[in-house]
Short mmCIF file of C-alpha atoms and ligand atoms in Angstrom, two decimals:
data_model
loop_
_atom_site.label_atom_id
_atom_site.label_comp_id
_atom_site.label_asym_id
_atom_site.label_seq_id
_atom_site.Cartn_x
_atom_site.Cartn_y
_atom_site.Cartn_z
CA MET U 1160 -14.41 15.38 -21.17
CA PRO U 1161 -17.52 12.69 -22.75
CA ALA U 1162 -18.67 10.35 -21.29
CA ILE U 1163 -17.50 6.63 -21.35
CA HIS U 1164 -19.06 3.71 -21.45
CA ILE U 1165 -17.76 0.26 -21.01
CA LYS U 1166 -19.34 -3.35 -22.17
CA ASN U 1167 -19.72 -6.23 -22.46
CA ALA U 1168 -17.18 -6.64 -19.11
CA TYR U 1169 -17.18 -8.97 -16.40
CA ILE U 1170 -17.71 -6.34 -14.06
CA LEU U 1171 -16.83 -6.96 -10.25
CA THR U 1172 -18.55 -4.17 -8.28
CA MET U 1173 -17.50 -5.12 -4.55
CA ASN U 1174 -20.36 -2.95 -3.52
CA ALA U 1175 -22.35 -4.31 -1.13
CA GLU U 1176 -24.23 -6.93 -2.43
CA ARG U 1177 -20.37 -8.32 -4.13
CA GLU U 1178 -22.34 -8.35 -8.29
CA ILE U 1179 -21.15 -9.62 -10.65
CA PHE U 1180 -21.99 -8.08 -14.12
CA ASP U 1181 -21.87 -10.74 -16.84
CA GLY U 1182 -21.86 -8.33 -20.14
CA GLY U 1183 -22.14 -5.90 -18.48
CA ASP U 1184 -21.68 -2.11 -18.99
CA ILE U 1185 -20.19 0.76 -16.70
CA LEU U 1186 -21.47 4.26 -17.37
CA ILE U 1187 -18.62 7.51 -16.16
CA GLU U 1188 -19.25 11.49 -16.52
CA ASP U 1189 -16.62 13.73 -14.91
CA GLY U 1190 -14.58 11.04 -13.54
CA THR U 1191 -17.60 9.36 -11.25
CA ILE U 1192 -19.82 6.25 -12.11
CA ARG U 1193 -22.20 7.46 -12.75
CA ALA U 1194 -24.15 3.53 -13.33
CA ALA U 1195 -22.53 0.61 -13.52
CA GLY U 1196 -24.60 -3.45 -14.59
CA PHE U 1197 -27.13 -3.79 -16.80
CA LEU U 1198 -27.69 -1.17 -19.13
CA ASP U 1199 -30.03 0.46 -21.46
CA PRO U 1200 -29.06 1.92 -24.97
CA GLN U 1201 -31.47 4.84 -24.30
CA SER U 1202 -29.95 5.98 -21.07
CA ILE U 1203 -26.02 5.93 -22.35
CA PRO U 1204 -24.89 9.93 -24.56
CA GLU U 1205 -25.26 9.46 -27.73
CA ASP U 1206 -21.32 10.76 -28.00
CA ALA U 1207 -19.78 9.01 -25.13
CA GLU U 1208 -16.95 6.83 -26.40
CA VAL U 1209 -17.26 3.50 -25.67
CA VAL U 1210 -14.63 0.74 -25.10
CA ASP U 1211 -15.31 -3.19 -25.48
CA ALA U 1212 -14.14 -4.87 -22.65
CA CYS U 1213 -14.98 -8.10 -24.57
CA GLY U 1214 -13.00 -10.97 -22.21
CA ARG U 1215 -12.06 -8.26 -20.18
CA ILE U 1216 -12.77 -8.64 -15.98
CA VAL U 1217 -13.52 -4.91 -14.65
CA MET U 1218 -13.07 -4.33 -12.02
CA PRO U 1219 -11.68 -1.94 -8.66
CA GLY U 1220 -8.13 -0.28 -8.60
CA LEU U 1221 -6.69 -2.31 -6.66
CA VAL U 1222 -6.19 -0.10 -3.47
CA ASN U 1223 -2.18 -0.80 -0.92
CA THR U 1224 -2.36 0.67 1.83
CA HIS U 1225 0.77 0.19 3.09
CA VAL U 1226 4.24 0.60 0.95
CA HIS U 1227 7.24 2.91 1.33
CA LEU U 1228 7.52 5.39 -1.75
CA SER U 1229 11.19 6.52 -0.90
CA GLN U 1230 12.33 2.87 -0.48
CA GLN U 1231 11.91 1.39 -4.20
CA LEU U 1232 16.02 2.12 -5.18
CA GLY U 1233 16.87 0.14 -2.21
CA ARG U 1234 15.28 -2.77 -3.51
CA GLY U 1235 17.60 -5.70 -3.06
CA LEU U 1236 20.31 -3.98 -0.41
CA GLY U 1237 17.78 -5.52 2.75
CA ASP U 1238 17.40 -9.99 1.02
CA ASP U 1239 18.58 -12.14 3.96
CA VAL U 1240 19.55 -10.93 7.04
CA ASP U 1241 18.07 -10.57 10.11
CA LEU U 1242 16.16 -7.37 11.60
CA ILE U 1243 18.80 -5.26 12.97
CA THR U 1244 21.35 -5.44 10.17
CA TRP U 1245 18.39 -4.88 7.93
CA LEU U 1246 16.74 -1.98 9.75
CA HIS U 1247 21.00 -0.12 11.13
CA GLU U 1248 23.36 -1.35 7.48
CA ARG U 1249 20.86 -1.79 5.49
CA THR U 1250 18.10 1.57 5.01
CA TRP U 1251 19.57 3.17 7.73
CA PRO U 1252 21.98 4.07 5.97
CA TYR U 1253 20.22 3.74 2.08
CA GLU U 1254 17.26 6.55 3.91
CA ARG U 1255 20.14 8.62 5.00
CA SER U 1256 21.85 8.68 1.84
CA LEU U 1257 18.49 9.72 -0.69
CA THR U 1258 18.54 12.78 -1.73
CA ALA U 1259 14.93 15.00 -2.76
CA GLU U 1260 15.73 14.59 -6.35
CA ASP U 1261 16.58 10.70 -6.18
CA ASN U 1262 13.58 10.52 -3.94
CA LEU U 1263 11.79 11.86 -6.30
CA VAL U 1264 12.83 8.87 -8.52
CA SER U 1265 11.99 6.77 -5.81
CA ALA U 1266 8.80 7.94 -6.48
CA GLN U 1267 8.09 7.82 -9.88
CA ALA U 1268 9.81 4.31 -10.00
CA CYS U 1269 7.13 3.05 -7.42
CA CYS U 1270 3.79 4.33 -8.82
CA LEU U 1271 4.98 2.48 -12.69
CA GLU U 1272 5.01 -0.83 -10.67
CA MET U 1273 1.75 -0.04 -8.89
CA ILE U 1274 0.15 1.16 -11.43
CA ARG U 1275 1.58 -2.23 -14.00
CA SER U 1276 -0.37 -4.19 -11.10
CA GLY U 1277 -4.07 -1.67 -10.74
CA VAL U 1278 -3.58 0.03 -8.34
CA THR U 1279 -5.32 2.67 -7.95
CA CYS U 1280 -5.25 4.21 -3.71
CA PHE U 1281 -2.36 3.44 -2.24
CA ALA U 1282 -0.74 4.71 1.56
CA GLU U 1283 2.77 5.96 1.66
CA PRO U 1284 3.70 4.89 5.52
CA GLY U 1285 6.63 8.58 5.56
CA GLY U 1286 9.53 8.91 3.41
CA GLN U 1287 11.71 12.25 4.38
CA HIS U 1288 10.47 14.19 1.56
CA VAL U 1289 6.86 14.65 0.90
CA ASP U 1290 7.33 16.90 -1.79
CA THR U 1291 8.70 14.78 -4.25
CA MET U 1292 6.39 12.18 -3.17
CA GLY U 1293 3.84 15.06 -3.98
CA ARG U 1294 5.18 15.67 -7.15
CA ALA U 1295 5.64 12.08 -8.36
CA VAL U 1296 1.54 10.84 -7.61
CA GLU U 1297 0.48 14.27 -9.33
CA GLU U 1298 2.18 13.39 -12.59
CA ALA U 1299 1.12 9.70 -11.65
CA GLY U 1300 -2.49 10.52 -11.85
CA ILE U 1301 -3.61 7.50 -9.11
CA ARG U 1302 -5.20 8.76 -5.77
CA GLY U 1303 -1.79 8.72 -2.85
CA ILE U 1304 -1.76 8.76 1.04
CA LEU U 1305 1.32 10.68 2.02
CA ALA U 1306 3.17 11.23 5.96
CA ARG U 1307 6.02 11.92 7.13
CA SER U 1308 8.71 10.17 9.02
CA THR U 1309 8.87 10.68 12.94
CA MET U 1310 10.61 9.86 15.29
CA ASP U 1311 11.48 12.10 18.20
CA CYS U 1312 13.10 8.74 20.18
CA GLY U 1313 14.82 5.77 20.59
CA GLU U 1314 18.78 4.56 19.30
CA GLY U 1315 20.38 4.47 16.27
CA ILE U 1316 18.64 6.94 13.90
CA PRO U 1317 20.37 7.98 11.51
CA GLU U 1318 21.38 11.91 12.54
CA ASN U 1319 19.20 14.10 9.95
CA GLU U 1320 15.66 12.04 10.60
CA ARG U 1321 15.82 12.76 14.60
CA GLU U 1322 13.88 15.87 15.69
CA SER U 1323 11.73 17.33 18.60
CA THR U 1324 8.84 15.55 18.89
CA ASP U 1325 7.53 19.86 18.17
CA GLN U 1326 9.47 19.78 15.20
CA CYS U 1327 7.74 15.56 14.10
CA LEU U 1328 4.58 18.11 14.28
CA ASP U 1329 5.23 20.73 13.03
CA ARG U 1330 6.62 19.43 9.83
CA GLN U 1331 3.89 17.68 9.00
CA LEU U 1332 1.57 20.27 9.35
CA GLU U 1333 3.65 22.18 6.86
CA HIS U 1334 3.23 19.03 4.46
CA MET U 1335 -0.96 19.04 5.43
CA GLU U 1336 -1.29 22.64 4.49
CA ASN U 1337 0.55 21.97 0.85
CA TRP U 1338 -0.17 19.13 0.26
CA HIS U 1339 -3.66 17.87 1.87
CA GLY U 1340 -6.21 17.74 -1.23
CA LYS U 1341 -4.50 18.93 -4.32
CA ALA U 1342 -4.06 16.97 -7.13
CA ASP U 1343 -7.94 18.08 -7.79
CA GLY U 1344 -8.29 15.61 -4.26
CA ARG U 1345 -6.03 12.33 -5.77
CA ILE U 1346 -3.49 13.26 -2.47
CA SER U 1347 -4.35 13.86 1.09
CA VAL U 1348 -1.56 13.86 3.79
CA TRP U 1349 -1.68 11.53 6.80
CA PHE U 1350 -0.30 11.50 10.14
CA GLY U 1351 3.12 8.59 10.17
CA LEU U 1352 3.99 6.95 13.43
CA ARG U 1353 7.41 5.14 12.08
CA THR U 1354 7.65 1.94 15.17
CA ILE U 1355 6.55 2.57 18.59
CA PHE U 1356 10.82 2.48 19.19
CA ASN U 1357 11.25 5.99 17.71
CA ASN U 1358 7.65 7.44 19.27
CA SER U 1359 7.11 9.04 22.57
CA ASP U 1360 4.31 8.59 24.39
CA GLU U 1361 3.78 12.65 23.87
CA LEU U 1362 4.17 12.30 19.95
CA LEU U 1363 1.71 9.43 20.23
CA THR U 1364 -1.38 11.13 22.01
CA ARG U 1365 -0.67 14.87 19.93
CA THR U 1366 -0.22 12.84 16.90
CA LYS U 1367 -3.35 11.41 17.77
CA GLU U 1368 -5.39 15.10 19.57
CA LEU U 1369 -4.30 15.96 15.67
CA ALA U 1370 -6.23 13.65 13.78
CA ASP U 1371 -9.08 13.51 15.43
CA SER U 1372 -9.55 17.47 14.85
CA ARG U 1373 -8.48 17.30 11.02
CA GLY U 1374 -10.26 14.43 10.07
CA VAL U 1375 -7.76 12.47 9.00
CA GLY U 1376 -5.79 9.00 10.20
CA MET U 1377 -2.74 8.22 11.59
CA HIS U 1378 -0.07 4.94 9.88
CA MET U 1379 2.07 3.45 12.00
CA HIS U 1380 4.16 0.02 11.94
CA VAL U 1381 2.43 -1.98 15.28
CA ALA U 1382 3.32 -5.19 17.00
CA GLU U 1383 6.43 -5.43 14.30
CA VAL U 1384 9.24 -8.44 15.62
CA ARG U 1385 8.88 -10.09 19.26
CA GLU U 1386 12.01 -7.64 20.13
CA GLU U 1387 9.50 -5.45 20.06
CA ILE U 1388 6.95 -6.71 22.78
CA ASP U 1389 10.15 -7.07 24.76
CA TYR U 1390 10.45 -3.84 24.85
CA THR U 1391 7.22 -1.92 25.63
CA LYS U 1392 6.53 -4.31 28.61
CA THR U 1393 9.99 -3.45 29.97
CA GLN U 1394 9.71 0.03 29.04
CA ARG U 1395 6.09 1.00 28.94
CA GLY U 1396 4.51 -1.57 31.07
CA ALA U 1397 2.51 -2.70 27.82
CA PRO U 1398 2.05 -4.80 25.51
CA THR U 1399 1.79 -2.15 21.81
CA VAL U 1400 -1.37 -2.34 21.37
CA GLU U 1401 -2.71 -2.49 25.43
CA HIS U 1402 -0.42 0.64 25.98
CA LEU U 1403 -1.68 2.08 22.52
CA ASN U 1404 -5.39 1.79 24.35
CA ARG U 1405 -4.34 3.06 27.67
CA LEU U 1406 -2.98 6.82 25.50
CA GLY U 1407 -6.64 7.07 23.77
CA VAL U 1408 -4.28 6.20 20.20
CA LEU U 1409 -6.84 3.51 19.68
CA GLY U 1410 -9.97 4.51 17.20
CA PRO U 1411 -11.17 3.84 13.39
CA ASN U 1412 -8.29 6.38 12.12
CA LEU U 1413 -4.81 4.12 13.15
CA LEU U 1414 -3.54 2.28 10.52
CA ALA U 1415 -2.53 -0.81 11.55
CA VAL U 1416 0.33 -2.19 9.61
CA HIS U 1417 1.23 -5.61 10.32
CA THR U 1418 0.36 -6.56 13.66
CA VAL U 1419 1.99 -9.56 13.52
CA TRP U 1420 3.02 -10.32 17.14
CA ILE U 1421 -0.79 -9.59 18.36
CA THR U 1422 -2.23 -10.98 21.22
CA PRO U 1423 -6.41 -12.05 21.03
CA ARG U 1424 -7.16 -9.74 24.25
CA GLU U 1425 -5.38 -6.68 21.39
CA MET U 1426 -6.85 -8.09 18.22
CA ASP U 1427 -10.82 -7.80 20.30
CA LEU U 1428 -9.46 -3.96 21.23
CA PHE U 1429 -8.38 -3.57 17.35
CA ARG U 1430 -12.43 -4.41 17.13
CA LEU U 1431 -14.04 -2.32 19.88
CA HIS U 1432 -11.82 1.01 18.61
CA ASP U 1433 -12.30 -0.37 14.91
CA VAL U 1434 -8.95 -0.20 14.63
CA LYS U 1435 -7.53 -1.24 11.02
CA VAL U 1436 -4.98 -2.90 10.02
CA SER U 1437 -2.56 -3.55 6.64
CA HIS U 1438 -1.43 -7.22 6.23
CA CYS U 1439 2.39 -7.07 3.53
CA PRO U 1440 2.19 -10.85 3.67
CA GLY U 1441 4.91 -11.33 1.45
CA ALA U 1442 7.64 -8.69 4.37
CA ALA U 1443 6.25 -10.56 6.78
CA MET U 1444 6.92 -13.54 5.87
CA LYS U 1445 10.13 -12.21 4.70
CA VAL U 1446 11.38 -10.97 8.53
CA LEU U 1447 8.04 -10.42 10.63
CA GLY U 1448 6.17 -13.76 10.82
CA PHE U 1449 2.37 -14.91 10.80
CA ALA U 1450 -0.22 -12.21 11.15
CA PRO U 1451 -2.65 -14.03 12.66
CA VAL U 1452 -5.52 -12.66 9.92
CA PRO U 1453 -8.63 -15.24 9.78
CA GLU U 1454 -8.68 -14.38 13.96
CA MET U 1455 -8.96 -10.49 13.32
CA LEU U 1456 -11.26 -11.58 10.53
CA GLU U 1457 -13.35 -13.80 12.41
CA ARG U 1458 -13.27 -10.52 14.77
CA GLY U 1459 -14.37 -8.40 12.06
CA ILE U 1460 -11.58 -6.50 11.83
CA CYS U 1461 -11.58 -4.76 8.98
CA VAL U 1462 -7.78 -6.32 7.87
CA SER U 1463 -6.28 -4.25 4.03
CA ILE U 1464 -3.02 -5.66 2.06
CA GLY U 1465 -0.11 -3.73 1.59
CA THR U 1466 3.47 -4.42 -0.47
CA ASP U 1467 5.16 -2.22 1.95
CA GLY U 1468 8.61 -1.64 0.71
CA ALA U 1469 11.43 -2.52 -2.05
CA PRO U 1470 14.25 -3.75 0.82
CA CYS U 1471 11.53 -6.30 2.56
CA ASN U 1472 9.42 -7.35 0.26
CA ASN U 1473 11.03 -7.14 -2.44
CA ARG U 1474 7.28 -6.86 -4.91
CA MET U 1475 5.51 -3.27 -6.05
CA ASP U 1476 3.08 -6.35 -6.99
CA MET U 1477 -0.73 -5.98 -5.51
CA PHE U 1478 -1.70 -9.31 -7.39
CA ASP U 1479 1.42 -11.00 -5.76
CA GLU U 1480 0.55 -9.81 -2.14
CA MET U 1481 -3.51 -11.46 -3.26
CA TYR U 1482 -1.79 -14.55 -3.63
CA LEU U 1483 0.56 -15.01 -0.98
CA THR U 1484 -2.52 -13.76 1.58
CA ALA U 1485 -4.89 -16.11 0.75
CA MET U 1486 -1.42 -19.01 0.42
CA ILE U 1487 0.22 -18.19 3.70
CA HIS U 1488 -2.85 -18.55 6.03
CA LYS U 1489 -3.75 -22.19 4.73
CA GLY U 1490 -0.50 -23.45 5.31
CA ARG U 1491 0.01 -21.99 8.64
CA THR U 1492 -3.80 -23.38 10.37
CA LEU U 1493 -3.84 -26.26 8.28
CA ALA U 1494 -7.00 -25.21 7.23
CA PRO U 1495 -7.47 -25.29 3.68
CA THR U 1496 -11.28 -23.07 4.30
CA ALA U 1497 -8.79 -20.36 5.31
CA VAL U 1498 -9.12 -17.10 3.43
CA PRO U 1499 -10.34 -18.06 0.81
CA ALA U 1500 -10.77 -15.79 -2.86
CA GLU U 1501 -13.88 -13.92 -1.89
CA ARG U 1502 -12.10 -12.36 1.36
CA VAL U 1503 -8.91 -11.63 -0.29
CA LEU U 1504 -10.95 -9.37 -2.66
CA GLU U 1505 -12.21 -7.56 -0.62
CA MET U 1506 -9.18 -6.67 1.26
CA ALA U 1507 -7.11 -5.52 -1.58
CA THR U 1508 -10.36 -3.33 -3.01
CA ILE U 1509 -13.90 -2.12 -0.62
CA LYS U 1510 -11.53 -3.57 2.99
CA GLY U 1511 -8.26 -0.75 1.26
CA ALA U 1512 -10.68 2.09 0.36
CA GLU U 1513 -12.29 1.00 4.13
CA ALA U 1514 -8.82 1.16 6.08
CA LEU U 1515 -6.97 3.92 3.91
CA LEU U 1516 -11.60 5.75 5.08
CA MET U 1517 -12.30 6.98 1.40
CA GLY U 1518 -15.60 3.43 1.81
CA GLY U 1519 -17.15 6.39 0.20
CA VAL U 1520 -15.72 7.47 -2.99
CA THR U 1521 -13.30 3.85 -4.14
CA GLY U 1522 -12.75 0.85 -3.67
CA SER U 1523 -16.03 -0.14 -5.17
CA LEU U 1524 -17.77 0.22 -9.23
CA GLU U 1525 -21.13 2.23 -7.77
CA PRO U 1526 -23.01 4.81 -8.85
CA GLY U 1527 -21.66 7.95 -7.04
CA LYS U 1528 -18.30 6.32 -6.79
CA ALA U 1529 -15.66 7.64 -8.38
CA ALA U 1530 -13.76 5.92 -11.82
CA ASP U 1531 -10.90 4.18 -10.31
CA LEU U 1532 -11.19 0.54 -12.43
CA ILE U 1533 -8.33 -1.37 -13.46
CA MET U 1534 -9.40 -4.05 -17.15
CA ILE U 1535 -8.24 -7.28 -17.16
CA ASP U 1536 -7.66 -9.35 -20.10
CA MET U 1537 -7.87 -12.98 -18.84
CA ARG U 1538 -6.58 -14.39 -21.47
CA ARG U 1539 -3.05 -12.10 -21.70
CA HIS U 1540 -0.80 -14.55 -19.61
CA PRO U 1541 -0.85 -18.70 -20.33
CA GLY U 1542 -1.01 -18.55 -16.34
CA SER U 1543 -4.59 -17.64 -16.13
CA VAL U 1544 -6.31 -19.99 -18.92
CA PRO U 1545 -9.07 -21.57 -18.64
CA VAL U 1546 -10.49 -19.04 -16.49
CA HIS U 1547 -13.65 -21.29 -14.42
CA ASP U 1548 -14.10 -19.47 -11.65
CA ALA U 1549 -13.55 -15.81 -12.43
CA VAL U 1550 -13.05 -15.03 -8.38
CA ALA U 1551 -10.90 -17.39 -7.82
CA ASN U 1552 -8.53 -17.39 -10.46
CA LEU U 1553 -7.72 -13.76 -9.78
CA VAL U 1554 -6.21 -15.02 -6.80
CA TYR U 1555 -5.13 -17.70 -7.22
CA ALA U 1556 -3.08 -17.71 -11.32
CA MET U 1557 -3.62 -14.68 -12.66
CA ARG U 1558 -0.81 -11.98 -12.33
CA SER U 1559 -0.45 -8.71 -12.92
CA SER U 1560 0.88 -9.28 -16.47
CA CYS U 1561 -2.90 -9.48 -16.70
CA VAL U 1562 -3.76 -5.82 -16.18
CA ASP U 1563 -4.50 -4.52 -19.62
CA SER U 1564 -5.75 -1.65 -17.98
CA VAL U 1565 -6.41 1.31 -15.29
CA MET U 1566 -8.38 4.36 -14.45
CA CYS U 1567 -8.64 6.51 -12.19
CA THR U 1568 -10.73 9.31 -11.79
CA GLY U 1569 -11.65 8.16 -14.77
CA LYS U 1570 -8.61 8.86 -16.64
CA TRP U 1571 -6.52 6.01 -18.56
CA VAL U 1572 -3.55 6.52 -16.90
CA MET U 1573 -2.14 2.30 -18.33
CA GLN U 1574 -4.28 1.53 -21.93
CA ASP U 1575 -3.20 -1.63 -23.41
CA ARG U 1576 -0.30 -1.78 -21.57
CA THR U 1577 1.26 1.29 -21.65
CA VAL U 1578 1.35 3.89 -18.90
CA LEU U 1579 0.12 7.16 -20.19
CA THR U 1580 1.43 9.27 -17.09
CA LEU U 1581 4.91 8.64 -16.77
CA ASP U 1582 8.04 8.03 -19.26
CA GLU U 1583 8.47 4.15 -17.89
CA GLN U 1584 11.74 4.05 -19.90
CA GLY U 1585 13.24 6.87 -18.83
CA ILE U 1586 12.78 6.81 -14.76
CA LEU U 1587 13.79 3.01 -14.80
CA GLU U 1588 17.35 4.00 -16.44
CA GLU U 1589 17.53 6.88 -13.96
CA ALA U 1590 16.10 4.70 -11.41
CA GLN U 1591 19.62 2.42 -11.93
CA GLU U 1592 21.86 4.76 -12.03
CA ARG U 1593 20.56 6.61 -8.75
CA ALA U 1594 20.08 3.43 -7.25
CA GLU U 1595 23.89 1.84 -7.96
CA HIS U 1596 25.38 5.86 -6.03
CA ILE U 1597 22.93 5.55 -3.22
CA ARG U 1598 24.39 2.85 -2.21
CA LYS U 1599 28.03 3.67 -3.30
CA ARG U 1600 27.51 7.39 -1.30
CA ALA U 1601 25.89 5.10 1.63
CA GLY U 1602 29.05 2.19 2.09
CA ILE U 1603 26.50 -0.69 2.07
CA ALA U 1604 28.32 -3.60 0.59
CA LEU U 1605 26.39 -6.46 0.09
CA PRO U 1606 28.89 -9.68 0.34
CA GLU U 1607 29.09 -11.14 -2.27
CA ARG U 1608 27.38 -15.09 -3.10
CA PHE U 1609 28.86 -16.16 -5.99
CA PRO U 1610 32.45 -15.50 -6.51
CA VAL U 1611 31.63 -13.02 -9.89
CA ARG U 1612 34.58 -12.60 -12.66
CA THR U 1613 35.08 -9.89 -14.32
CA ARG U 1614 37.18 -9.70 -17.80
ZN1 ZN C 2349 7.23 -0.51 6.64
#
């Protein structure tokens, strides 16, 4: 593979000094960044493929730390309903009706949407069909951490999803055997813990032991809704995070998602144990509430950004999530300086990589890291012109339609708005068709919002 030389770029490195090079170069060899900055022309191999990035921002590929690949075909099934209806009458019936082949198309469609919004790395909290998710990620060309949904206790769980503690763990170990490190290392497998409602204390502690011994992470929805805290207090004797602490589950390899209903003391516990957080502002606004993000950032907790799944966000678009992250905490705290653009960009790049235990691999453009990057056309969208301050403009004005090229491990995944790895048209048509069949099989009836006349 010849070297790639990207020149004339506005490079947002997100390195330790957060350096920006206006008109800089990036040299990529064997999928790895060899240099980023202002390069001596002598140091660039003569046969390097040259990419002129004039007028473009080149920055690390975005990291989506919480996205449900298997829920993509359920987009629109959970709008304007309460959480129990959302889960019991919409999401669980949908998941129960999803076949492995449906799941493949769901995962492909989700990867497409992520690629278009500049994502090169994501973490999946756990679907039922890990094999088809693995196939989709292999094909899509981006990085993914996969997990399997595990539920060994609780009420109302779909028959095909309830398992014993041993089954939960054994199946995850099987998936780890089959997929961890596959697709040239782009795929990792972590342990999934769905929620405390559905995970026994035994499952929690045994998962922690296994994750530690295998050097992987645990992906868990934590302190999502107020009812969860009432449940853990009465059933397990303490609010969720305090309970996890007593069980010894808190640690640097725990990715806690949402953390909306978390106390100041619990935030201190997160800091103490270096627990990582995935903030999903769209889903939070729709069904959960405000996560105390400024408070967590102030404590030095590693907070990243996720989109969550299509039935509860419904946009798998990190540009929308960056915008929301910057906006909602200002509104909640009435502090216009809360969560400024530079913090948001960190959360979506280097902090995302750190949250996924991949800070040494991706999340910034510097020598030795994988060439996971995106090119953004600053003048693609009328809403992003003019650009006075590129960092602020990225968060407050630009849309994902400004992303024109995406590279992962030195290979182009999208170039000039054309996705190279997936058959976009075919996947979208199949997604629509399969989604309608799933809805019918699941018996999900959506209320008519306006009277529909048919001919
Ligand atoms: Zn989720």
